[in-house]
XYZ file of C-alpha atoms in Angstrom:
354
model
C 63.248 170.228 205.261
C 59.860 171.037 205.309
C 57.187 173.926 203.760
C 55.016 175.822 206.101
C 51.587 176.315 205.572
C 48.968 179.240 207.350
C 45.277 178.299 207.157
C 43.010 181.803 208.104
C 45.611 182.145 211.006
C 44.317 184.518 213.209
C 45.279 185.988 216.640
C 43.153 188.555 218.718
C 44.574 190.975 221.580
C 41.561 191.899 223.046
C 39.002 193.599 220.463
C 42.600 194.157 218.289
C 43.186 191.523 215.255
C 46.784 191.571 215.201
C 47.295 188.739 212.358
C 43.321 188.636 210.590
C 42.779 185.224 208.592
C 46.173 185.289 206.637
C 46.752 182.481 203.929
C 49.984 181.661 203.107
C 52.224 178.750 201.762
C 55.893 178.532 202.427
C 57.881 176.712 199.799
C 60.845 173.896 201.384
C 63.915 175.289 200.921
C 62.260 179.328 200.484
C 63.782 181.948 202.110
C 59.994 183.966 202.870
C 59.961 187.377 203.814
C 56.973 188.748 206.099
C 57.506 192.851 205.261
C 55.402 195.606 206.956
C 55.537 198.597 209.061
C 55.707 198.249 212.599
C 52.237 197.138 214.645
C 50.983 194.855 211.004
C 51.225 191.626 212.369
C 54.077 190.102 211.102
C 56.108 189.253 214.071
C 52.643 187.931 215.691
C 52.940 185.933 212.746
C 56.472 184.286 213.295
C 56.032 183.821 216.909
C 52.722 181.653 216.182
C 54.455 179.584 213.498
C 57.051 178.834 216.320
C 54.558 178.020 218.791
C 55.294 180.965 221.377
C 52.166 182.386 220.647
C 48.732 180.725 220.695
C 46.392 181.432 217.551
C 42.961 182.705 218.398
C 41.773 180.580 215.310
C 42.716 179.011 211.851
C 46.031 176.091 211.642
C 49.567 176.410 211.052
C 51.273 173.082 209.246
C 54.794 172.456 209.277
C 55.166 169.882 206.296
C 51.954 167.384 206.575
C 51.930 167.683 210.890
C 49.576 169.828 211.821
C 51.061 171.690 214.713
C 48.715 174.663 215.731
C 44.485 174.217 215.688
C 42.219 175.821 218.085
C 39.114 174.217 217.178
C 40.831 171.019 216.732
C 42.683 171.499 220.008
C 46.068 170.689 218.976
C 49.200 172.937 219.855
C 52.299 171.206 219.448
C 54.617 173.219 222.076
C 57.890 175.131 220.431
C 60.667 172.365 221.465
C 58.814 169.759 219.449
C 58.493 171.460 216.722
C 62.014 171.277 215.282
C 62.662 174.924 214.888
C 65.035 177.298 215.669
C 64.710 181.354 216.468
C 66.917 184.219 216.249
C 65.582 187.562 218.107
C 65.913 190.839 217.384
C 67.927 191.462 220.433
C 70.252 188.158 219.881
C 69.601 186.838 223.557
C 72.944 185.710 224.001
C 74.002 185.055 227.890
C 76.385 187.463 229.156
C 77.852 185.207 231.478
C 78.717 182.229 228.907
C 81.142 181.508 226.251
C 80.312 181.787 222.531
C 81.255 178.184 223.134
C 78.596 177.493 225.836
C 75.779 179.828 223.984
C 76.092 177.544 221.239
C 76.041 174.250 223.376
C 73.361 175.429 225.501
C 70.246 173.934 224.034
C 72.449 170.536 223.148
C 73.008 170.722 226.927
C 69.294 171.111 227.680
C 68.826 167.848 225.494
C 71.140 166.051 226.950
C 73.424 165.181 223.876
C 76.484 163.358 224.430
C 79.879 165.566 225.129
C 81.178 164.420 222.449
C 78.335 165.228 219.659
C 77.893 168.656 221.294
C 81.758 169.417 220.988
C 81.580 167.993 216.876
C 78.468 169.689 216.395
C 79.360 173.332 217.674
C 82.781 173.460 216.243
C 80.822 172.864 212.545
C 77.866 175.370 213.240
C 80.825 177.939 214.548
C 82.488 177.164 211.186
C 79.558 177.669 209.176
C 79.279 181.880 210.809
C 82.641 182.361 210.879
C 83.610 182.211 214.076
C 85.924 179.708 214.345
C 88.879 180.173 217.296
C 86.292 182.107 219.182
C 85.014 179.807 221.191
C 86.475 181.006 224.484
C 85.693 184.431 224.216
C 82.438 186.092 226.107
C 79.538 188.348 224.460
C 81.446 191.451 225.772
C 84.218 191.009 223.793
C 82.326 190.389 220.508
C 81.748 193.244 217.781
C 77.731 193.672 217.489
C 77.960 191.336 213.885
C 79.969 188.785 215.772
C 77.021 188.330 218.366
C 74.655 188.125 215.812
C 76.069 184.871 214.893
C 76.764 183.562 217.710
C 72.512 183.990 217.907
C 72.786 182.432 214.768
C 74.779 179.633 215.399
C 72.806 178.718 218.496
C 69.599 178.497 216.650
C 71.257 176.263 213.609
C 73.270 173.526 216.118
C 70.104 172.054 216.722
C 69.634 171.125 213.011
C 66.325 172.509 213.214
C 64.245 172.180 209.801
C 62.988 175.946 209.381
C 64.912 178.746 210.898
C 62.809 182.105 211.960
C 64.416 185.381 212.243
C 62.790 188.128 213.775
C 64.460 191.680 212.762
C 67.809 190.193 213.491
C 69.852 192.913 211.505
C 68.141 196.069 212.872
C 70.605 196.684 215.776
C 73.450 197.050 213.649
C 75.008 199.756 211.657
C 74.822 199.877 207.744
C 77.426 198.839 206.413
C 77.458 195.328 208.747
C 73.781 195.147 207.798
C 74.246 195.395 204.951
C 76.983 192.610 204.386
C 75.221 190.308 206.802
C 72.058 190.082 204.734
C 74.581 188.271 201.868
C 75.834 186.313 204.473
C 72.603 184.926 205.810
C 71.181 184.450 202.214
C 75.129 182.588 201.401
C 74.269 180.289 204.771
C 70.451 179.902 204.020
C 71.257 178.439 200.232
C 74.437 176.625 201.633
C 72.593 174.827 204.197
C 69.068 174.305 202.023
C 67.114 175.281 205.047
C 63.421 177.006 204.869
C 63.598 180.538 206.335
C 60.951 183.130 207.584
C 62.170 186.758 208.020
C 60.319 189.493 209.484
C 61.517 193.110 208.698
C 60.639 196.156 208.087
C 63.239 197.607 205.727
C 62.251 196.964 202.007
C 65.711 196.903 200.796
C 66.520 193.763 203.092
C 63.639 192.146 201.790
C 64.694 192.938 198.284
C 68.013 191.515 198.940
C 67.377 188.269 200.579
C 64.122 186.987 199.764
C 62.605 184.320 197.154
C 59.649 185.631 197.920
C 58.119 188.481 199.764
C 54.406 188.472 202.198
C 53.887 192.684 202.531
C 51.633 193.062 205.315
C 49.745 195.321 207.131
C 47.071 195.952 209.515
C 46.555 192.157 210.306
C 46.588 191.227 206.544
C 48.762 189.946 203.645
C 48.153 192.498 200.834
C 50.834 190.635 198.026
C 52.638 187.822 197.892
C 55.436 187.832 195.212
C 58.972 188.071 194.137
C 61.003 191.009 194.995
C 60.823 192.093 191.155
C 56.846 191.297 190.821
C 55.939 193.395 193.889
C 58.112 196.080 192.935
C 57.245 196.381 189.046
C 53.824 194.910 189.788
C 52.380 196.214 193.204
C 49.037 195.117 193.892
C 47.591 198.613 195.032
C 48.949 201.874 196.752
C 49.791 200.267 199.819
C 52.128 197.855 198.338
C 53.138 200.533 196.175
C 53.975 203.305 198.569
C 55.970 200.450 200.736
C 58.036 198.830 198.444
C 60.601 201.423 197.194
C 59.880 204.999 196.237
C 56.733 205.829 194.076
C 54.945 208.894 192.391
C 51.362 209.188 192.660
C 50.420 210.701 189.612
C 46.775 211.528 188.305
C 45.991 210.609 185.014
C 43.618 213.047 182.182
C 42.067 209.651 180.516
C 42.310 205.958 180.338
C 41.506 203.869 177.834
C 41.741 200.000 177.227
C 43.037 198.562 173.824
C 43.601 194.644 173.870
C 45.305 193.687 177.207
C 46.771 196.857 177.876
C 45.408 200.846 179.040
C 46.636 203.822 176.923
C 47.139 206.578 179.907
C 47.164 210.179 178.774
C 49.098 212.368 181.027
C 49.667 216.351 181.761
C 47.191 217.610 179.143
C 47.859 214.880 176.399
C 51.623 215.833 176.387
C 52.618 212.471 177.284
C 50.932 208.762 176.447
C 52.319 205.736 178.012
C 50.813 201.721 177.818
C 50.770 200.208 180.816
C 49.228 196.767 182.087
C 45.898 196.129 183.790
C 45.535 197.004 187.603
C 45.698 193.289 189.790
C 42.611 194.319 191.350
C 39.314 194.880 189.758
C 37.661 197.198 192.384
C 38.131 200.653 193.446
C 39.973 203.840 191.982
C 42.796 203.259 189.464
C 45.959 205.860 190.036
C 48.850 205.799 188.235
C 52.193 204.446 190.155
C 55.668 205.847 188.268
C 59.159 204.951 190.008
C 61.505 207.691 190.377
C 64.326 205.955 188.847
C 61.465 205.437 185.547
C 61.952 209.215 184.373
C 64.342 210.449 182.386
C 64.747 214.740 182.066
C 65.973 216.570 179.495
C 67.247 220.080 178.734
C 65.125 220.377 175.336
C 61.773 219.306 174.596
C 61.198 215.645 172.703
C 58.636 213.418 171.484
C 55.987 212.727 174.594
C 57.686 214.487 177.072
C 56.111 217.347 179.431
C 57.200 220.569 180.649
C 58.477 221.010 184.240
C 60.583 222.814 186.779
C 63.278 221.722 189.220
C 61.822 222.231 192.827
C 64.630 220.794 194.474
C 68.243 218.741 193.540
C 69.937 216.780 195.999
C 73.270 215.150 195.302
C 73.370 211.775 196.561
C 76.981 210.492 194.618
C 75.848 208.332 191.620
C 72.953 209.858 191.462
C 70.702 213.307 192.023
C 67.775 212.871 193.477
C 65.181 215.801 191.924
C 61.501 216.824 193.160
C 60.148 218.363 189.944
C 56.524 220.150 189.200
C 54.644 219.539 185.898
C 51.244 220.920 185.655
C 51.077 221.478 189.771
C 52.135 217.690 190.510
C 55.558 217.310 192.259
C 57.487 214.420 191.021
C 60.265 212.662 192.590
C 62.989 211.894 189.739
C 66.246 210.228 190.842
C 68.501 210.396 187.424
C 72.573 209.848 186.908
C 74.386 212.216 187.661
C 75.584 212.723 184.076
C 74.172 216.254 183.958
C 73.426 218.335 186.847
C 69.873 220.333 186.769
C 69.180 223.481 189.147
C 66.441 224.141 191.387
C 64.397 226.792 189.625
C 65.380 225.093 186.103
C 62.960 224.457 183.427
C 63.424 220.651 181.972
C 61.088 218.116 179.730
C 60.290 214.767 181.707
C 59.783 211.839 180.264
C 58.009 208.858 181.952
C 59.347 205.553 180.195
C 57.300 202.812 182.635
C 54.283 202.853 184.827
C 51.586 200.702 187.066
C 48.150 200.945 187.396
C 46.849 200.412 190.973
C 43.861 200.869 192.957
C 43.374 203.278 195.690
């Protein structure tokens, strides 16, 4: 297997930078997740790193082979580069067995009958899909022809595997049991994997490593737990997960940490330095980081219930303390009403910039 490095890979549409000097290094064996909202580059990204798109500039590396370099004029074209591609839309044929979907780039090759029958009949294995080999795309659920896509793109043996939204046209509950499945086959198989999405939770689920992009650029690199707990500014912040925006009263540093004063001095909380030096500093609380309370306690605030939603395990509350609404999502172990006073209490926070 191989890593996967991007050197100030950039491509242009016109006057439009779609992907704008991105640096990034793919670990062997990683399972790398480019995250963003739509239009911010990151399937621009995955088509260049399998050579169906042409960078406007920088180089793209696949192990030590340099296989993308406008000013060095080398593009190594997508069938040499040992990859293989699953679309958003699958791309299965219509017309063909899952049988001859799978075989069809062995076919192309030229591979003996013999390896093509031994090496389909493992990759079919492999997705679950043994025994049905004669059936036709029609007669597959939506999850079944995802694999089949799958299946097609690992019978080649390729060393990196690119997916490109590959959930998003199924329902919930399938998505959600296919991203264990992919991450079961991607550690099984010891195979580096880029995934483009845009759903945060699928990132959080799957990845060793998250690339949250947007407008061209790679904001933060990091594990799903460091850009969560740790986001490198607002963006990040307001991507990944849910997140109050809350403005501070004073901030002071003491050693390697900021003492943030809150609501009138009601509440004090530590927090660690900001990743970024420059710009304005706000202060980034998780719902789930908020505990309320019926009586008033140590550091806690006053506030009122603007709205409760019931969501099963938990209620999901937009509360107002000093004029700032707060989203609060608590147990549902007690049961507040909208128009109810209660005393928040912020137990973690993040300094960002703006």
């Amino acid at each position: 297997m191989v890593n996967i490095r991007l050197v100030n890979l950039t491509k242009i549409f016109g006057k439009v930078a779609a992907v704008d000097h991105i640096n990034l290094e793919i670990k062997d064996k990683e399972f790398m997740t480019l995250l963003g909202p739509s239009g911010c580059g990151k399937t621009t990204t995955l088509r260049m790193i399998a050579g169906l798109e042409i960078p406007s500039d920088g180089e793209i590396y696949l192990g030590d082979r340099l296989v993308s370099s406008p000013a060095k004029k080398i593009f190594v074209p997508p069938e040499k580069r040992n990859i293989g591609m699953v679309f958003q839309n699958y791309a299965v044929w219509p017309h063909m067995t899952v049988f001859d979907n799978v075989a069809y780039p062995l076919k192309i090759k030229k591979v003996p009958r013999e390896e093509i029958e031994k090496r389909v009949k493992k990759v079919l294995e492999l997705v679950k899909l043994s025994g049905m080999e004669k059936r036709y795309p029609h007669q597959l659920s939506g999850g079944q022809q995802q694999r089949v896509a799958l299946a097609r793109a690992l019978v080649m043996e390729p060393e990196v595997l690119l997916l490109d939204e590959p959930l998003s046209n199924l329902d919930a509950k399938l998505r959600e049991e296919m991203r264990f499945e992919i991450r079961a086959l991607q550690k099984r198989l010891g195979i580096t994997v880029v995934y483009v999405t845009h759903d945060q939770a699928e990132a959080m689920a799957m990845s060793d490593r998250i690339a949250v992009m947007n407008k061209g650029k790679i904001h933060q690199v990091g594990t799903p737990y460091e850009v969560y707990k740790r986001p490198i500014d607002s963006f990040v912040a307001n991507f990944i997960g849910l997140a109050n925006f809350i403005e501070y009263d004073s901030l002071e540093k003491k050693d390697n940490e900021y003492l943030v004063t809150l609501f009138g001095g009601r509440i004090t909380l530590r927090v660690a330095p900001p990743l970024k030096e420059e710009g304005k500093t706000i202060l980034i609380v998780r719902p789930t980081d908020i505990d309320l309370f019926k009586e008033e306690r140590p550091n806690t605030a006053p506030g009122k219930i603007v709205r409760s939603t019931f969501l099963g395990d938990i209620v999901d509350y937009l509360v107002d303390v000093d004029g700032q609404k707060i989203r609060v999502q608590d147990k549902a172990r007690t049961i507040y009403k909208e128009g109810e006073k209660v005393y928040v209490l912020i137990n973690h926070g993040v300094l960002v910039k703006i």
